[in-house]
Amino acid sequence: MATSRLSSVRLFCDTRSPLTEKFQYILSLFPQDLVFAFSYGSGAFQQHGHKSTEENVVDLILVVEDAEAFHELNLERNWKHYSSLKYLGPHTLASFQEKWGARVYFNTLVPYKHGLLKYGVVSSSAIIADLLDWEWMYISGRLHKPVMPLVLPDANHPIRSALKHNLQNAMHTALLLLPDNFQEENLYQTLAGLSYSGDFRMSFGEDRNKVKNIVRPQIERFRNLYASFWPGLAAYAEFNSTTGRCEQDTSPAARIYHLNLLPKKIQQTIVHEWNRNGRWQDVEDVFRAAAHDTECPELVKEAVQKTVKASSWTQSLKGIPTAGFIKSIRYGFSKINKMWKSLQKTHGES
């Protein structure tokens, strides 16, 4: 399937500048049949507290149609990128990718001429399930934030509509979590924080100010990412771009509207939690009752946390054999170091 290597195309992500020589070189390292690829995090965009992106690990997601075929070609090109699992062959690598964790296979702390890479391989079918239904809320969560597109899918590929649907999911979820009046930055912090809610790494091994550090230097990118959704929400929410003030209807009718448009996994979790006392109510009855409940935002928050917690644990455990023991230790220490620096900075400012 043909794909385009991009200089400037707009698809729900940041596309304001051509790919640098660094990212063109990175793309040249991999097999050329990628469906979709993007870079994210502090290696793609400058974050608060970082002087530049140059010294940071570059994080990539590579989307492929056939995981086994990709690993076969990538092993020929990049044998040293893989842990000892490579000796089991591409079929086993693909099976491990597709059956465990969030359906992503990561190669971590890979050296290249500009520094270090961490790249995840995911099949198009798995990413579509995550974008539409938040099945694992893993790749979908990364795409709630601005990313740097490297390869875009064909115009008629279902990933394109799934990307838009994922952002709509995020807007409905965030509005259920927010009060009737809030500032624009509060919205973006809520959106950016969805995929970290429930992630055990946020309490051990991540920068405590991570969400704020992501949002504050990228307000304009977040605004561009979500601007197209406000007209469709006009009956329930309004954004004043001049003042940065947002107002929304938080009545039961508005809550039911948002609840009915949440991704399937979150809806199922809300219903399951509501029925924990043993009595069974169907989705319609649960949402009607939840919409009238003052604890409705907490119900949604808990459903998101449970989804993220499950995938963050399983994917992190999966990362030990895919990265190898030594790289896992190095990567873990680098995360803990970031967290420690964040705590010291926070303490110094208090």
mmCIF file of C-alpha atoms in Angstrom:
data_model
loop_
_atom_site.group_PDB
_atom_site.id
_atom_site.type_symbol
_atom_site.label_atom_id
_atom_site.label_comp_id
_atom_site.label_asym_id
_atom_site.label_seq_id
_atom_site.Cartn_x
_atom_site.Cartn_y
_atom_site.Cartn_z
ATOM 1 C CA MET A 1 0.000 0.000 0.000
ATOM 2 C CA ALA A 2 1.416 3.374 -0.987
ATOM 3 C CA THR A 3 2.281 5.837 1.731
ATOM 4 C CA SER A 4 3.543 9.392 1.658
ATOM 5 C CA ARG A 5 6.627 10.699 3.389
ATOM 6 C CA LEU A 6 5.659 14.144 4.448
ATOM 7 C CA SER A 7 6.934 17.647 4.466
ATOM 8 C CA SER A 8 3.690 19.440 5.343
ATOM 9 C CA VAL A 9 0.259 17.807 5.546
ATOM 10 C CA ARG A 10 -2.368 18.523 8.201
ATOM 11 C CA LEU A 11 -3.944 15.507 9.877
ATOM 12 C CA PHE A 12 -4.874 16.254 13.472
ATOM 13 C CA CYS A 13 -1.226 16.732 14.392
ATOM 14 C CA ASP A 14 1.534 19.309 14.161
ATOM 15 C CA THR A 15 2.703 19.717 10.577
ATOM 16 C CA ARG A 16 3.961 23.264 10.402
ATOM 17 C CA SER A 17 7.528 22.597 9.298
ATOM 18 C CA PRO A 18 9.257 20.152 6.937
ATOM 19 C CA LEU A 19 10.947 17.093 8.348
ATOM 20 C CA THR A 20 14.445 17.869 9.514
ATOM 21 C CA GLU A 21 17.466 15.987 8.239
ATOM 22 C CA LYS A 22 17.475 14.083 11.531
ATOM 23 C CA PHE A 23 13.975 12.683 11.058
ATOM 24 C CA GLN A 24 14.535 11.990 7.371
ATOM 25 C CA TYR A 25 17.566 9.963 8.390
ATOM 26 C CA ILE A 26 15.602 8.128 11.097
ATOM 27 C CA LEU A 27 12.934 7.106 8.567
ATOM 28 C CA SER A 28 15.618 5.795 6.216
ATOM 29 C CA LEU A 29 16.655 3.251 8.867
ATOM 30 C CA PHE A 30 13.428 1.257 8.573
ATOM 31 C CA PRO A 31 11.615 -0.803 5.934
ATOM 32 C CA GLN A 32 9.704 1.494 3.620
ATOM 33 C CA ASP A 33 6.222 -0.076 3.832
ATOM 34 C CA LEU A 34 5.016 1.887 6.867
ATOM 35 C CA VAL A 35 1.311 2.727 6.980
ATOM 36 C CA PHE A 36 1.649 5.547 9.497
ATOM 37 C CA ALA A 37 4.516 6.833 11.621
ATOM 38 C CA PHE A 38 4.949 9.652 14.082
ATOM 39 C CA SER A 39 7.310 10.985 16.711
ATOM 40 C CA TYR A 40 6.085 12.220 20.071
ATOM 41 C CA GLY A 41 7.357 13.475 23.400
ATOM 42 C CA SER A 42 10.380 15.567 24.319
ATOM 43 C CA GLY A 43 12.434 14.259 21.399
ATOM 44 C CA ALA A 44 9.925 15.759 18.953
ATOM 45 C CA PHE A 45 8.788 18.967 20.684
ATOM 46 C CA GLN A 46 10.437 21.126 23.283
ATOM 47 C CA GLN A 47 8.833 20.734 26.710
ATOM 48 C CA HIS A 48 8.936 23.055 29.682
ATOM 49 C CA GLY A 49 12.187 22.549 31.576
ATOM 50 C CA HIS A 50 14.090 21.278 28.509
ATOM 51 C CA LYS A 51 16.470 23.648 26.736
ATOM 52 C CA SER A 52 16.053 21.795 23.432
ATOM 53 C CA THR A 53 15.008 18.465 21.924
ATOM 54 C CA GLU A 54 18.468 17.492 20.714
ATOM 55 C CA GLU A 55 19.696 15.563 23.739
ATOM 56 C CA ASN A 56 16.428 13.703 24.351
ATOM 57 C CA VAL A 57 15.582 10.176 23.269
ATOM 58 C CA VAL A 58 13.475 10.236 20.080
ATOM 59 C CA ASP A 59 10.216 8.299 20.584
ATOM 60 C CA LEU A 60 8.550 6.826 17.497
ATOM 61 C CA ILE A 61 5.494 4.761 16.682
ATOM 62 C CA LEU A 62 5.615 2.757 13.428
ATOM 63 C CA VAL A 63 2.300 1.385 12.154
ATOM 64 C CA VAL A 64 2.465 -1.609 9.797
ATOM 65 C CA GLU A 65 -0.069 -3.809 8.032
ATOM 66 C CA ASP A 66 1.786 -7.083 8.631
ATOM 67 C CA ALA A 67 3.804 -7.284 11.859
ATOM 68 C CA GLU A 68 5.628 -10.487 10.934
ATOM 69 C CA ALA A 69 6.670 -9.166 7.519
ATOM 70 C CA PHE A 70 7.917 -5.933 9.102
ATOM 71 C CA HIS A 71 9.996 -7.714 11.754
ATOM 72 C CA GLU A 72 11.486 -10.004 9.115
ATOM 73 C CA LEU A 73 12.651 -7.036 7.042
ATOM 74 C CA ASN A 74 13.678 -5.010 10.069
ATOM 75 C CA LEU A 75 15.789 -7.857 11.456
ATOM 76 C CA GLU A 76 17.704 -7.874 8.173
ATOM 77 C CA ARG A 77 18.312 -4.132 8.419
ATOM 78 C CA ASN A 78 18.542 -3.606 12.164
ATOM 79 C CA TRP A 79 19.522 -6.868 13.847
ATOM 80 C CA LYS A 80 21.199 -5.035 16.730
ATOM 81 C CA HIS A 81 18.046 -3.099 17.607
ATOM 82 C CA TYR A 82 16.444 -6.228 19.089
ATOM 83 C CA SER A 83 16.983 -8.058 22.357
ATOM 84 C CA SER A 84 17.715 -11.786 22.487
ATOM 85 C CA LEU A 85 14.105 -12.415 21.454
ATOM 86 C CA LYS A 86 15.309 -11.913 17.875
ATOM 87 C CA TYR A 87 16.737 -15.437 17.903
ATOM 88 C CA LEU A 88 13.172 -16.761 18.089
ATOM 89 C CA GLY A 89 12.451 -15.288 14.655
ATOM 90 C CA PRO A 90 9.954 -12.792 13.182
ATOM 91 C CA HIS A 91 6.917 -15.029 13.678
ATOM 92 C CA THR A 92 7.483 -15.183 17.446
ATOM 93 C CA LEU A 93 8.232 -11.448 17.618
ATOM 94 C CA ALA A 94 4.965 -10.692 15.826
ATOM 95 C CA SER A 95 2.989 -13.073 18.046
ATOM 96 C CA PHE A 96 4.480 -11.485 21.158
ATOM 97 C CA GLN A 97 3.542 -8.067 19.788
ATOM 98 C CA GLU A 98 -0.040 -8.980 18.880
ATOM 99 C CA LYS A 99 -1.033 -11.065 21.908
ATOM 100 C CA TRP A 100 0.388 -9.232 24.933
ATOM 101 C CA GLY A 101 0.176 -5.816 26.550
ATOM 102 C CA ALA A 102 -1.080 -2.936 24.417
ATOM 103 C CA ARG A 103 -0.152 -4.749 21.174
ATOM 104 C CA VAL A 104 3.029 -2.713 20.698
ATOM 105 C CA TYR A 105 6.571 -4.091 20.332
ATOM 106 C CA PHE A 106 9.217 -1.627 21.535
ATOM 107 C CA ASN A 107 12.911 -1.536 20.736
ATOM 108 C CA THR A 108 14.441 0.727 23.380
ATOM 109 C CA LEU A 109 17.587 2.886 23.670
ATOM 110 C CA VAL A 110 18.694 2.189 20.116
ATOM 111 C CA PRO A 111 21.811 4.219 19.219
ATOM 112 C CA TYR A 112 21.936 6.109 15.915
ATOM 113 C CA LYS A 113 24.122 8.924 14.643
ATOM 114 C CA HIS A 114 22.136 11.723 16.336
ATOM 115 C CA GLY A 115 21.574 10.018 19.698
ATOM 116 C CA LEU A 116 19.116 7.386 20.932
ATOM 117 C CA LEU A 117 15.805 6.041 19.605
ATOM 118 C CA LYS A 118 12.910 4.211 21.170
ATOM 119 C CA TYR A 119 10.420 2.884 18.631
ATOM 120 C CA GLY A 120 7.226 0.911 18.945
ATOM 121 C CA VAL A 121 5.778 -1.265 16.208
ATOM 122 C CA VAL A 122 1.993 -1.739 16.087
ATOM 123 C CA SER A 123 -0.300 -3.258 13.486
ATOM 124 C CA SER A 124 -2.915 -1.100 11.768
ATOM 125 C CA SER A 125 -5.731 -3.296 13.102
ATOM 126 C CA ALA A 126 -4.527 -2.864 16.702
ATOM 127 C CA ILE A 127 -4.108 0.905 16.475
ATOM 128 C CA ILE A 128 -7.569 1.287 14.928
ATOM 129 C CA ALA A 129 -9.112 -0.705 17.809
ATOM 130 C CA ASP A 130 -7.297 1.525 20.282
ATOM 131 C CA LEU A 131 -8.224 4.764 18.525
ATOM 132 C CA LEU A 132 -11.912 3.894 18.162
ATOM 133 C CA ASP A 133 -12.635 2.001 21.387
ATOM 134 C CA TRP A 134 -9.698 2.848 23.698
ATOM 135 C CA GLU A 135 -9.168 -0.880 24.014
ATOM 136 C CA TRP A 136 -5.815 -0.265 25.720
ATOM 137 C CA MET A 137 -5.744 3.560 25.700
ATOM 138 C CA TYR A 138 -2.063 3.381 24.883
ATOM 139 C CA ILE A 139 -1.288 4.643 21.378
ATOM 140 C CA SER A 140 -4.638 6.463 21.407
ATOM 141 C CA GLY A 141 -3.465 8.376 24.483
ATOM 142 C CA ARG A 142 -0.276 9.511 22.797
ATOM 143 C CA LEU A 143 -2.413 10.842 19.968
ATOM 144 C CA HIS A 144 -4.484 13.008 22.324
ATOM 145 C CA LYS A 145 -1.467 15.304 22.247
ATOM 146 C CA PRO A 146 0.333 16.989 19.332
ATOM 147 C CA VAL A 147 2.653 14.636 17.481
ATOM 148 C CA MET A 148 5.116 15.020 14.625
ATOM 149 C CA PRO A 149 3.862 13.014 11.621
ATOM 150 C CA LEU A 150 6.568 11.260 9.634
ATOM 151 C CA VAL A 151 4.436 9.062 7.367
ATOM 152 C CA LEU A 152 0.705 9.546 6.855
ATOM 153 C CA PRO A 153 -1.718 6.824 5.793
ATOM 154 C CA ASP A 154 -3.388 6.845 2.396
ATOM 155 C CA ALA A 155 -6.375 9.170 2.074
ATOM 156 C CA ASN A 156 -8.855 6.273 2.175
ATOM 157 C CA HIS A 157 -7.169 4.304 4.973
ATOM 158 C CA PRO A 158 -9.457 3.760 8.012
ATOM 159 C CA ILE A 159 -6.729 5.067 10.331
ATOM 160 C CA ARG A 160 -7.531 8.579 9.116
ATOM 161 C CA SER A 161 -11.134 8.553 10.368
ATOM 162 C CA ALA A 162 -10.050 6.668 13.494
ATOM 163 C CA LEU A 163 -7.598 9.484 14.345
ATOM 164 C CA LYS A 164 -10.423 12.010 14.251
ATOM 165 C CA HIS A 165 -12.702 9.724 16.265
ATOM 166 C CA ASN A 166 -10.017 9.371 18.931
ATOM 167 C CA LEU A 167 -9.850 13.136 19.439
ATOM 168 C CA GLN A 168 -13.641 13.315 19.637
ATOM 169 C CA ASN A 169 -13.521 10.586 22.292
ATOM 170 C CA ALA A 170 -11.026 12.656 24.236
ATOM 171 C CA MET A 171 -13.140 15.829 24.056
ATOM 172 C CA HIS A 172 -16.277 14.097 25.345
ATOM 173 C CA THR A 173 -14.296 12.469 28.140
ATOM 174 C CA ALA A 174 -12.547 15.687 29.174
ATOM 175 C CA LEU A 175 -15.787 17.677 29.238
ATOM 176 C CA LEU A 176 -17.333 15.112 31.588
ATOM 177 C CA LEU A 177 -14.366 15.579 33.924
ATOM 178 C CA LEU A 178 -14.399 19.404 33.900
ATOM 179 C CA PRO A 179 -16.721 21.911 35.666
ATOM 180 C CA ASP A 180 -19.126 24.268 33.909
ATOM 181 C CA ASN A 181 -16.481 27.018 33.629
ATOM 182 C CA PHE A 182 -12.765 26.491 33.019
ATOM 183 C CA GLN A 183 -9.765 27.964 31.261
ATOM 184 C CA GLU A 184 -8.386 26.696 27.953
ATOM 185 C CA GLU A 185 -5.196 25.420 29.598
ATOM 186 C CA ASN A 186 -7.274 23.349 32.052
ATOM 187 C CA LEU A 187 -8.914 21.627 29.080
ATOM 188 C CA TYR A 188 -5.598 20.791 27.443
ATOM 189 C CA GLN A 189 -4.118 19.546 30.705
ATOM 190 C CA THR A 190 -7.153 17.310 31.160
ATOM 191 C CA LEU A 191 -6.851 16.017 27.590
ATOM 192 C CA ALA A 192 -3.094 15.452 27.885
ATOM 193 C CA GLY A 193 -3.511 13.819 31.277
ATOM 194 C CA LEU A 194 -6.057 11.183 30.237
ATOM 195 C CA SER A 195 -3.422 8.659 29.182
ATOM 196 C CA TYR A 196 -1.424 9.203 32.396
ATOM 197 C CA SER A 197 -4.420 8.772 34.690
ATOM 198 C CA GLY A 198 -3.937 5.434 36.408
ATOM 199 C CA ASP A 199 -0.465 4.859 34.934
ATOM 200 C CA PHE A 200 1.629 3.445 37.780
ATOM 201 C CA ARG A 201 4.738 5.073 36.294
ATOM 202 C CA MET A 202 3.375 8.499 37.245
ATOM 203 C CA SER A 203 3.934 7.649 40.904
ATOM 204 C CA PHE A 204 7.235 5.870 40.298
ATOM 205 C CA GLY A 205 9.532 6.698 37.417
ATOM 206 C CA GLU A 206 7.982 9.714 35.710
ATOM 207 C CA ASP A 207 8.349 13.483 35.986
ATOM 208 C CA ARG A 208 5.594 14.625 38.383
ATOM 209 C CA ASN A 209 5.074 17.780 36.297
ATOM 210 C CA LYS A 210 4.913 15.870 33.027
ATOM 211 C CA VAL A 211 1.437 16.981 31.925
ATOM 212 C CA LYS A 212 2.038 20.680 32.644
ATOM 213 C CA ASN A 213 5.430 20.493 30.947
ATOM 214 C CA ILE A 214 3.786 19.038 27.834
ATOM 215 C CA VAL A 215 0.934 21.550 27.634
ATOM 216 C CA ARG A 216 2.434 24.921 28.534
ATOM 217 C CA PRO A 217 4.880 25.277 25.590
ATOM 218 C CA GLN A 218 2.317 23.816 23.179
ATOM 219 C CA ILE A 219 -0.920 25.732 23.828
ATOM 220 C CA GLU A 220 -1.160 26.758 20.175
ATOM 221 C CA ARG A 221 -0.611 23.198 18.960
ATOM 222 C CA PHE A 222 -3.328 21.882 21.288
ATOM 223 C CA ARG A 223 -5.671 24.655 20.145
ATOM 224 C CA ASN A 224 -5.106 23.717 16.503
ATOM 225 C CA LEU A 225 -5.541 20.025 17.272
ATOM 226 C CA TYR A 226 -8.978 20.437 18.851
ATOM 227 C CA ALA A 227 -10.338 23.609 17.210
ATOM 228 C CA SER A 228 -12.433 21.778 14.609
ATOM 229 C CA PHE A 229 -14.530 20.023 17.278
ATOM 230 C CA TRP A 230 -16.027 23.114 18.935
ATOM 231 C CA PRO A 231 -18.696 23.799 16.267
ATOM 232 C CA GLY A 232 -20.098 20.270 16.710
ATOM 233 C CA LEU A 233 -20.327 20.854 20.460
ATOM 234 C CA ALA A 234 -22.087 24.235 20.168
ATOM 235 C CA ALA A 235 -25.273 22.964 21.841
ATOM 236 C CA TYR A 236 -23.339 21.902 24.934
ATOM 237 C CA ALA A 237 -20.064 23.853 25.147
ATOM 238 C CA GLU A 238 -18.519 27.115 24.014
ATOM 239 C CA PHE A 239 -14.933 28.326 23.743
ATOM 240 C CA ASN A 240 -14.032 32.015 23.652
ATOM 241 C CA SER A 241 -10.720 32.171 21.812
ATOM 242 C CA THR A 242 -10.182 35.804 22.856
ATOM 243 C CA THR A 243 -10.382 35.204 26.609
ATOM 244 C CA GLY A 244 -9.415 31.518 26.605
ATOM 245 C CA ARG A 245 -12.536 30.865 28.667
ATOM 246 C CA CYS A 246 -14.640 27.728 28.187
ATOM 247 C CA GLU A 247 -18.230 27.267 29.346
ATOM 248 C CA GLN A 248 -20.287 24.097 29.161
ATOM 249 C CA ASP A 249 -23.682 22.705 30.050
ATOM 250 C CA THR A 250 -23.286 20.160 32.862
ATOM 251 C CA SER A 251 -26.970 19.258 33.107
ATOM 252 C CA PRO A 252 -28.025 15.579 33.068
ATOM 253 C CA ALA A 253 -29.063 15.936 29.404
ATOM 254 C CA ALA A 254 -25.583 17.168 28.451
ATOM 255 C CA ARG A 255 -23.923 14.440 30.488
ATOM 256 C CA ILE A 256 -26.023 11.750 28.802
ATOM 257 C CA TYR A 257 -24.978 13.169 25.420
ATOM 258 C CA HIS A 258 -21.286 12.856 26.309
ATOM 259 C CA LEU A 259 -21.655 9.469 28.026
ATOM 260 C CA ASN A 260 -23.290 7.995 24.928
ATOM 261 C CA LEU A 261 -20.325 9.124 22.822
ATOM 262 C CA LEU A 262 -17.560 7.761 25.031
ATOM 263 C CA PRO A 263 -15.367 4.974 23.586
ATOM 264 C CA LYS A 264 -16.686 1.449 24.062
ATOM 265 C CA LYS A 265 -14.086 0.327 26.613
ATOM 266 C CA ILE A 266 -14.821 3.275 28.919
ATOM 267 C CA GLN A 267 -18.576 2.746 28.603
ATOM 268 C CA GLN A 268 -18.224 -0.943 29.447
ATOM 269 C CA THR A 269 -16.079 -0.142 32.484
ATOM 270 C CA ILE A 270 -18.586 2.435 33.778
ATOM 271 C CA VAL A 271 -21.440 -0.073 33.453
ATOM 272 C CA HIS A 272 -19.399 -2.805 35.129
ATOM 273 C CA GLU A 273 -18.441 -0.575 38.059
ATOM 274 C CA TRP A 274 -22.020 0.697 38.452
ATOM 275 C CA ASN A 275 -23.319 -2.875 38.673
ATOM 276 C CA ARG A 276 -20.743 -4.103 41.168
ATOM 277 C CA ASN A 277 -23.384 -4.377 43.886
ATOM 278 C CA GLY A 278 -24.904 -7.358 42.110
ATOM 279 C CA ARG A 279 -27.948 -5.790 40.525
ATOM 280 C CA TRP A 280 -27.848 -5.501 36.758
ATOM 281 C CA GLN A 281 -28.782 -2.377 34.830
ATOM 282 C CA ASP A 282 -28.230 -1.978 31.112
ATOM 283 C CA VAL A 283 -26.207 0.811 29.515
ATOM 284 C CA GLU A 284 -29.162 3.133 29.014
ATOM 285 C CA ASP A 285 -30.300 2.862 32.648
ATOM 286 C CA VAL A 286 -26.762 3.246 33.991
ATOM 287 C CA PHE A 287 -26.053 6.362 31.928
ATOM 288 C CA ARG A 288 -29.394 7.926 32.873
ATOM 289 C CA ALA A 289 -28.673 7.372 36.560
ATOM 290 C CA ALA A 290 -25.019 8.417 36.281
ATOM 291 C CA ALA A 291 -25.940 11.646 34.502
ATOM 292 C CA HIS A 292 -28.035 12.682 37.528
ATOM 293 C CA ASP A 293 -25.329 11.636 39.997
ATOM 294 C CA THR A 294 -22.998 14.290 41.402
ATOM 295 C CA GLU A 295 -20.249 11.639 41.245
ATOM 296 C CA CYS A 296 -20.528 11.322 37.441
ATOM 297 C CA PRO A 297 -17.074 12.893 36.794
ATOM 298 C CA GLU A 298 -15.539 10.513 39.331
ATOM 299 C CA LEU A 299 -17.160 7.505 37.619
ATOM 300 C CA VAL A 300 -15.647 8.534 34.276
ATOM 301 C CA LYS A 301 -12.270 9.238 35.872
ATOM 302 C CA GLU A 302 -12.188 5.793 37.519
ATOM 303 C CA ALA A 303 -13.090 4.076 34.231
ATOM 304 C CA VAL A 304 -10.218 5.847 32.458
ATOM 305 C CA GLN A 305 -7.811 5.033 35.305
ATOM 306 C CA LYS A 306 -8.688 1.323 35.241
ATOM 307 C CA THR A 307 -8.121 1.110 31.485
ATOM 308 C CA VAL A 308 -4.785 2.915 31.618
ATOM 309 C CA LYS A 309 -3.595 1.042 34.708
ATOM 310 C CA ALA A 310 -4.148 -2.369 33.110
ATOM 311 C CA SER A 311 -2.312 -1.560 29.874
ATOM 312 C CA SER A 312 0.534 0.346 31.573
ATOM 313 C CA TRP A 313 1.332 -2.660 33.771
ATOM 314 C CA THR A 314 1.116 -5.291 31.044
ATOM 315 C CA GLN A 315 3.013 -3.196 28.490
ATOM 316 C CA SER A 316 5.752 -2.371 31.011
ATOM 317 C CA LEU A 317 6.177 -6.048 31.879
ATOM 318 C CA LYS A 318 6.266 -6.842 28.175
ATOM 319 C CA GLY A 319 9.036 -4.271 27.767
ATOM 320 C CA ILE A 320 11.489 -6.277 29.892
ATOM 321 C CA PRO A 321 12.043 -9.112 27.390
ATOM 322 C CA THR A 322 11.689 -6.854 24.330
ATOM 323 C CA ALA A 323 14.275 -4.377 25.611
ATOM 324 C CA GLY A 324 16.473 -6.888 27.391
ATOM 325 C CA PHE A 325 17.369 -6.797 31.071
ATOM 326 C CA ILE A 326 20.267 -4.314 30.876
ATOM 327 C CA LYS A 327 18.395 -1.799 28.707
ATOM 328 C CA SER A 328 15.321 -2.120 30.943
ATOM 329 C CA ILE A 329 17.426 -1.193 33.981
ATOM 330 C CA ARG A 330 19.035 1.746 32.152
ATOM 331 C CA TYR A 331 15.681 3.016 30.904
ATOM 332 C CA GLY A 332 14.112 2.640 34.345
ATOM 333 C CA PHE A 333 16.921 4.583 36.005
ATOM 334 C CA SER A 334 16.615 7.399 33.457
ATOM 335 C CA LYS A 335 12.897 7.699 34.272
ATOM 336 C CA ILE A 336 13.547 7.707 38.024
ATOM 337 C CA ASN A 337 16.208 10.383 37.531
ATOM 338 C CA LYS A 338 13.664 12.561 35.713
ATOM 339 C CA MET A 339 11.183 12.083 38.548
ATOM 340 C CA TRP A 340 13.817 12.961 41.166
ATOM 341 C CA LYS A 341 14.788 16.166 39.338
ATOM 342 C CA SER A 342 11.105 17.082 39.087
ATOM 343 C CA LEU A 343 10.593 16.564 42.829
ATOM 344 C CA GLN A 344 13.674 18.647 43.648
ATOM 345 C CA LYS A 345 12.472 21.464 41.395
ATOM 346 C CA THR A 346 8.970 21.373 42.901
ATOM 347 C CA HIS A 347 10.419 21.431 46.430
ATOM 348 C CA GLY A 348 12.700 24.325 45.535
ATOM 349 C CA GLU A 349 9.760 26.368 44.225
ATOM 350 C CA SER A 350 7.572 25.719 47.286
#
